[in-house]
Coordinates of C-alpha atoms in Angstrom, one line a residue:
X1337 CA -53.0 3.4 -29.8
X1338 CA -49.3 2.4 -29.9
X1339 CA -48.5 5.5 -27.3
X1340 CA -51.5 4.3 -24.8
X1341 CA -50.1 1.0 -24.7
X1342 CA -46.2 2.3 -24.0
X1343 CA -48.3 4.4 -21.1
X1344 CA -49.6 1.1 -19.7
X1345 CA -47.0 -0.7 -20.0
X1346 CA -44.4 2.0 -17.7
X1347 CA -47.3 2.6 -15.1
X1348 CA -47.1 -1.6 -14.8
X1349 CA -43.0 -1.7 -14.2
X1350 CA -43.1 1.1 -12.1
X1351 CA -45.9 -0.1 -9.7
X1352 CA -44.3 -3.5 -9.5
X1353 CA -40.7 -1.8 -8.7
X1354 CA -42.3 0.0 -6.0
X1355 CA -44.4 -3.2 -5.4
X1356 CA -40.9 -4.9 -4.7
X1357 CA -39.8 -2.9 -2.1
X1358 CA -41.2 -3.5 1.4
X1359 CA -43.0 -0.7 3.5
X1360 CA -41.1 1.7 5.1
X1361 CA -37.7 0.8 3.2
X1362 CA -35.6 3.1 2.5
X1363 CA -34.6 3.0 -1.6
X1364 CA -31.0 4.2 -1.6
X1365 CA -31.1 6.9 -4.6
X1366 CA -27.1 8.3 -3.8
X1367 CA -24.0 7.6 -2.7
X1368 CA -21.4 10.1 -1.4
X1369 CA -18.5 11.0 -3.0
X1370 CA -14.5 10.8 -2.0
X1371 CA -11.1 12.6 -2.6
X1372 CA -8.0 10.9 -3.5
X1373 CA -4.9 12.4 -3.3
X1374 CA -2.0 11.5 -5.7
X1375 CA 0.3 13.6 -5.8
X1376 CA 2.8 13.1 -9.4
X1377 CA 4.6 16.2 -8.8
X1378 CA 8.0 14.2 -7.8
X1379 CA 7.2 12.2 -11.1
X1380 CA 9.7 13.2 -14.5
X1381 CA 6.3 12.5 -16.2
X1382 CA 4.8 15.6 -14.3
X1383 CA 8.1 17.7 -14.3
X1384 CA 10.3 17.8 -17.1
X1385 CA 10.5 21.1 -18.5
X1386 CA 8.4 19.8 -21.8
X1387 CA 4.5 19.0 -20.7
X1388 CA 2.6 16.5 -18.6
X1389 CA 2.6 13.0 -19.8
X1390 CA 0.7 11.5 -16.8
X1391 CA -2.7 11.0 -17.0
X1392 CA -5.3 8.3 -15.1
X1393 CA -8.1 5.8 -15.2
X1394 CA -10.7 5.1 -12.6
X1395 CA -12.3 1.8 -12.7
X1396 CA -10.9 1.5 -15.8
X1397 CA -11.9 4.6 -17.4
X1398 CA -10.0 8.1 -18.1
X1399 CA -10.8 10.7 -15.0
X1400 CA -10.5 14.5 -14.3
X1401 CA -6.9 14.5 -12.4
X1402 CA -5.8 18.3 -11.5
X1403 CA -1.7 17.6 -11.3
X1404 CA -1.2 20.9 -8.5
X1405 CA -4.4 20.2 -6.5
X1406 CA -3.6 16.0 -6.5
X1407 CA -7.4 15.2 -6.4
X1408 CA -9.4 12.5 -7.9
X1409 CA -13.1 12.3 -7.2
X1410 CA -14.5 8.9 -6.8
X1411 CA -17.6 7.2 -5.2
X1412 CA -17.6 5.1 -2.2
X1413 CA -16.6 1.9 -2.5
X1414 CA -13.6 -0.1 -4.5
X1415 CA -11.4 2.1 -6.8
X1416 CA -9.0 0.9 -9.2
X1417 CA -6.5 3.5 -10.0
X1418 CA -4.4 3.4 -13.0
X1419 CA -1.4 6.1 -13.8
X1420 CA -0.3 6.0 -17.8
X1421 CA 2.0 8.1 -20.3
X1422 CA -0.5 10.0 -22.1
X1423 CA 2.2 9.7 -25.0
X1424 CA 2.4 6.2 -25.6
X1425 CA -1.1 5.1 -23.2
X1426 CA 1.4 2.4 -21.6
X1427 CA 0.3 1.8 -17.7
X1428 CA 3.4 3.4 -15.9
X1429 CA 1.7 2.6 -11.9
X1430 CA -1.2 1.3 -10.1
X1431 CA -3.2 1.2 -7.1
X1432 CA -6.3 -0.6 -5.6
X1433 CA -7.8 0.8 -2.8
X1434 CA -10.9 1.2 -0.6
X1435 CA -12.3 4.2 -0.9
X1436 CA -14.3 5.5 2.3
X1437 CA -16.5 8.6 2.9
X1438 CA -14.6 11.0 5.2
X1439 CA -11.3 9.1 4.9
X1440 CA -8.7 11.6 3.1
X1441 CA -6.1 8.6 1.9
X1442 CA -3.3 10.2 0.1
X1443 CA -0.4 8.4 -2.0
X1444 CA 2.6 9.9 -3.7
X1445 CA 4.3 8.7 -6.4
X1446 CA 7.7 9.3 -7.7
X1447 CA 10.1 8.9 -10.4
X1448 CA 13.0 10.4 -10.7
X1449 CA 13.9 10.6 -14.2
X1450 CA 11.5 10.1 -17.7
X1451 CA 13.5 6.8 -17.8
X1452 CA 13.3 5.3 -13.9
X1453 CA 9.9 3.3 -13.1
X1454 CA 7.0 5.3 -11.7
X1455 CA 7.1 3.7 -8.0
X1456 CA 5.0 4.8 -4.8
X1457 CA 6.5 6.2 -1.8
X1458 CA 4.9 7.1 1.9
X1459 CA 4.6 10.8 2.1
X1460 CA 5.2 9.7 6.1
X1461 CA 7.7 7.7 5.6
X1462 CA 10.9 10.1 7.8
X1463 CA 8.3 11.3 10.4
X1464 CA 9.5 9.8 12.7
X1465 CA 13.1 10.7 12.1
X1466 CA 15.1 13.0 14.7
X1467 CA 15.2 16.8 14.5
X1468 CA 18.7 18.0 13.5
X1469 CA 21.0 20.2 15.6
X1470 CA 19.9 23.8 16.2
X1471 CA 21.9 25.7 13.0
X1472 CA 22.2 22.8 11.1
X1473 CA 20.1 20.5 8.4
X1474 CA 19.7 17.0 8.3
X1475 CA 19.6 15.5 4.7
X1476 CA 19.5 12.4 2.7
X1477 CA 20.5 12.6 -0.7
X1478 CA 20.6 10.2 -4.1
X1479 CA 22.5 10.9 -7.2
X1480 CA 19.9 10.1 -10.3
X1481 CA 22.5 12.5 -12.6
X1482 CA 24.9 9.8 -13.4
X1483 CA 24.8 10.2 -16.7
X1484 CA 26.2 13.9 -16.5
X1485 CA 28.9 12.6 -13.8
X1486 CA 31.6 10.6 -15.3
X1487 CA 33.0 9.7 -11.8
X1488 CA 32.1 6.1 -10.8
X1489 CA 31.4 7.6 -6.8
X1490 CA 30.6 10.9 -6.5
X1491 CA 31.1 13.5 -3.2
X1492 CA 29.0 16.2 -3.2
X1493 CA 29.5 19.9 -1.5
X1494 CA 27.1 21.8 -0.2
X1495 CA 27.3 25.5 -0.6
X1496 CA 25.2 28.5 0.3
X1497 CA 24.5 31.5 -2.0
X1498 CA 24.1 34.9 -0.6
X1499 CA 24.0 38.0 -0.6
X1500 CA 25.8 40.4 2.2
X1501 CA 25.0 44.0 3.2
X1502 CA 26.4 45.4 0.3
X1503 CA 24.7 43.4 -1.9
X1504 CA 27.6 41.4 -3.5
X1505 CA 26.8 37.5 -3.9
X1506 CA 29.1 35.4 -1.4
X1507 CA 29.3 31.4 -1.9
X1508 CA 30.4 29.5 1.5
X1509 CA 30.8 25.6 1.4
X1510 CA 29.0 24.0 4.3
X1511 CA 29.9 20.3 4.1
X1512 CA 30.4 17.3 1.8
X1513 CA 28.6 14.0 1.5
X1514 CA 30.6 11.4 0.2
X1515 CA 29.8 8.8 -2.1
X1516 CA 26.7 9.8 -2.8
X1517 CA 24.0 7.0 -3.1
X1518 CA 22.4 6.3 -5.9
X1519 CA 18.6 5.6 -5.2
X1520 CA 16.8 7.6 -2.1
X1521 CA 16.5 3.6 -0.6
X1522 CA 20.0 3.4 -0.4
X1523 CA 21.0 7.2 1.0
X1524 CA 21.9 7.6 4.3
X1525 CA 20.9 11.1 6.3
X1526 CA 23.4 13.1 7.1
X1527 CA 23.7 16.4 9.1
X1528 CA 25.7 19.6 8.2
X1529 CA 25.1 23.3 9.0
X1530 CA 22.5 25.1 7.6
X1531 CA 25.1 28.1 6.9
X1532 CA 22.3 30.7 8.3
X1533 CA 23.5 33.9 10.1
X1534 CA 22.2 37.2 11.2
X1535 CA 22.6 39.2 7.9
X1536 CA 21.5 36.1 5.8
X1537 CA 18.0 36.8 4.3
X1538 CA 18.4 36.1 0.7
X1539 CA 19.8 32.6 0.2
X1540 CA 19.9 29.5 -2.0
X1541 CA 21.7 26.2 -2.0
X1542 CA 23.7 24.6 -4.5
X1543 CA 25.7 21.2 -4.8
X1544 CA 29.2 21.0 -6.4
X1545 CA 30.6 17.6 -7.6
X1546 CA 33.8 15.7 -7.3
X1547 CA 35.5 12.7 -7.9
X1548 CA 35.5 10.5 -4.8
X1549 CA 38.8 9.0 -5.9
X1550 CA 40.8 11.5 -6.9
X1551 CA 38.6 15.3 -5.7
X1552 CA 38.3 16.3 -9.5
X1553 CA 35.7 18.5 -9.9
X1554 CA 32.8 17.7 -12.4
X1555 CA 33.6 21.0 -15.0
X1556 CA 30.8 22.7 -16.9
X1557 CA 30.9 23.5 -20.5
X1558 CA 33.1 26.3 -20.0
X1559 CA 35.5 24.4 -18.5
X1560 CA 35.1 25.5 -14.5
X1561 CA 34.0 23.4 -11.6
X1562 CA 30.2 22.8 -12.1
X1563 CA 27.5 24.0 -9.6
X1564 CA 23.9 22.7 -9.5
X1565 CA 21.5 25.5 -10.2
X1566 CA 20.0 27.0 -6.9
X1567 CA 17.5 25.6 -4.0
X1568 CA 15.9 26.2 -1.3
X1569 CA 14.8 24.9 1.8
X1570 CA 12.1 27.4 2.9
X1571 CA 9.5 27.0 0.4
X1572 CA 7.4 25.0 2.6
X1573 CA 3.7 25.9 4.3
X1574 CA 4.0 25.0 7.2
X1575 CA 7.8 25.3 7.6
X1576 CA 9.5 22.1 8.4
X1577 CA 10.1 22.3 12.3
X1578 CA 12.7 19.1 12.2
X1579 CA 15.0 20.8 9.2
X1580 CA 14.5 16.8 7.6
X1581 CA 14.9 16.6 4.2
X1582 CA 15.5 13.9 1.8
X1583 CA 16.9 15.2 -1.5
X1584 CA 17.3 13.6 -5.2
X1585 CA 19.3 15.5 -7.9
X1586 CA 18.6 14.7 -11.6
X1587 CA 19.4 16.3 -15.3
X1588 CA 17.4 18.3 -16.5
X1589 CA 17.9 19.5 -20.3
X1590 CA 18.9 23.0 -20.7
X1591 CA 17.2 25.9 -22.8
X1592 CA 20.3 26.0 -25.1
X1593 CA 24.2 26.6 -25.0
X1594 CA 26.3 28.5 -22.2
X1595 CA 29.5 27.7 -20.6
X1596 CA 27.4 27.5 -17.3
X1597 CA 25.5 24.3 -18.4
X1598 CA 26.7 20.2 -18.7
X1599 CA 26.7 19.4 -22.2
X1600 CA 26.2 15.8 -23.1
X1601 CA 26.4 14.8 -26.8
X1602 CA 24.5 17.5 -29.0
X1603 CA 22.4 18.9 -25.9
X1604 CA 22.8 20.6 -22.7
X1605 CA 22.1 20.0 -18.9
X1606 CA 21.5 21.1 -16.0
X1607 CA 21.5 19.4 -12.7
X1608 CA 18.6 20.1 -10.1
X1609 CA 17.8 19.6 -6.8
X1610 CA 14.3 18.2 -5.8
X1611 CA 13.0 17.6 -2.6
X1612 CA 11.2 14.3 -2.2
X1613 CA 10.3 14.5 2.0
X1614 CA 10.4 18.1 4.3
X1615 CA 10.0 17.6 8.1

C-alpha cells in the first residue's frame, strides 16, 4: 500500500512539472562546458625544485587543475577562481571572470620567489614591442636573487657557452646590463648580440654578476667569479620571430655542496634564469 501511494504521488509531480511548461518550449537539460587557461608555471609555488604547492577552487570548491596543460574545466556562466598553497590552504590569488562557450580566455600568473606575492600578468603584455636588430636579442631583465648578491646594484654580463669544431667549450661575453632592476615592472629592455655564428650549434647562456660600484665579481663557493647555471633562448614552439624576451633570475637551492654553487648560511644556491615573456 505504502509503495502504490509513493507511485501516485511521483506520476502527480511529474505531470504538473511538465504541466508547467508551455507547449512547444524547449526544457534546457545542459549547458556546455569551457576551458580556462592559468598557466602557474612562472609561479615558485609551481617550480621550486621540492613539489607543487598550488592548487585551486572553482565557485568555491577544489577543481581538477593539470599544472603543464594550464586547464580548468568549467560551465558557462560566472566563475570564481581561487589559487591557494596546498601547504598551509591560505588563498595566495584570485580571479572573477565570465566564462563563455567558444571564448579561450587565458591568464598567467607569476611569482618569482616562494616568498614574493602570487600576482597576474598579461601573457600579451610586450606584443607590441619592436623586433631587435638582425644578430642581436632584445631583453628585459629583474634581479629577484638579492639575497645571494651582497652588492646593493648589481651589473650583469651576458655570456654565451659553446662548443667549437673541436669540441672544446668556449665562453664569450656579449654585453652587460647595468644596474639591474629589481622587479620585471621596473626593467628596462635592452638590446645586445645574440653571440650566434656559423659554427655555433650547441649553445647556452649564462649571467655573471658584479658590483656596480666598484666591478667586483659575485664569487662562488670556491672562491671564483660566479656564473648562473645555463639558458636558453630556443626552447620555444613557435620560435620567437622578434628575439623579445623578458627575463627574471632567482635562487634556487642547490642539491648539496660544490665550489660551483652560492652558499648562503648552512645551504647552497644556485641562480637561474627564467623566462617570463618570448616574442
Amino acid at each position: 500500500m505504502f509503495t502504490k501511494k509513493i507511485y501516485i504521488i511521483s506520476c502527480l509531480l511529474l505531470l504538473s512539472f511538465f504541466g508547467a511548461c508551455k507547449k512547444g518550449e524547449q526544457v534546457e537539460t545542459w549547458t556546455e562546458f569551457v576551458d580556462v587557461l592559468f598557466d602557474a608555471r612562472k609561479t615558485a609555488l609551481a617550480n621550486n625544485g621540492n613539489g607543487i604547492f598550488i592548487a585551486a577552487k572553482y565557485n568555491g570548491f577544489p577543481i581538477e587543475w593539470s599544472i603543464p596543460e594550464q586547464k580548468i574545466k568549467v560551465v558557462e556562466g560566472k566563475a570564481q577562481f581561487a589559487f591557494y598553497d596546498t601547504r598551509s590552504g591560505k588563498t595566495v590569488a584570485e580571479k572573477t571572470i565570465e566564462a563563455k562557450a567558444g571564448s579561450k580566455e587565458a591568464y598567467t600568473l607569476f611569482q618569482p620567489t616562494i616568498e614574493s606575492p602570487v600576482s597576474f600578468v598579461d601573457p600579451k603584455e610586450q606584443e607590441k614591442e619592436e623586433a631587435a636588430p638582425a644578430g642581436h636579442i632584445k631583453v628585459k631583465v629583474a634581479n629577484y636573487a638579492q639575497m645571494l648578491i651582497p652588492f646593493k646594484k648589481v651589473d650583469m654580463t651576458l655570456s654565451i657557452v659553446y662548443f667549437d669544431e673541436e669540441w672544446n667549450q668556449q665562453e664569450e661575453d656579449l654585453g652587460i646590463i647595468r644596474n639591474v632592476a629589481a622587479t620585471v615592472g621596473e626593467a628596462d629592455y635592452q638590446i645586445l648580440p645574440n653571440g650566434l655564428r656559423e659554427g655555433i650549434e650547441i649553445y647556452s647562456y649564462v649571467f655573471k654578476f658584479t658590483d656596480h660600484e666598484t666591478g667586483a665579481p659575485l664569487l662562488n663557493h670556491g672562491g671564483t667569479a660566479y656564473s648562473s647555471s645555463p639558458f636558453t633562448l630556443s626552447d620555444f614552439q613557435p620560435a620567437p620571430v622578434k628575439n623579445v624576451y623578458t627575463l627574471f633570475v632567482t635562487p634556487f637551492k642547490a642539491w648539496g655542496e660544490t665550489p660551483a654553487f652560492i652558499k648562503n648560511g648552512e645551504d647552497f644556491y644556485e641562480i637561474t634564469t627564467s623566462i617570463l615573456f618570448a616574442n
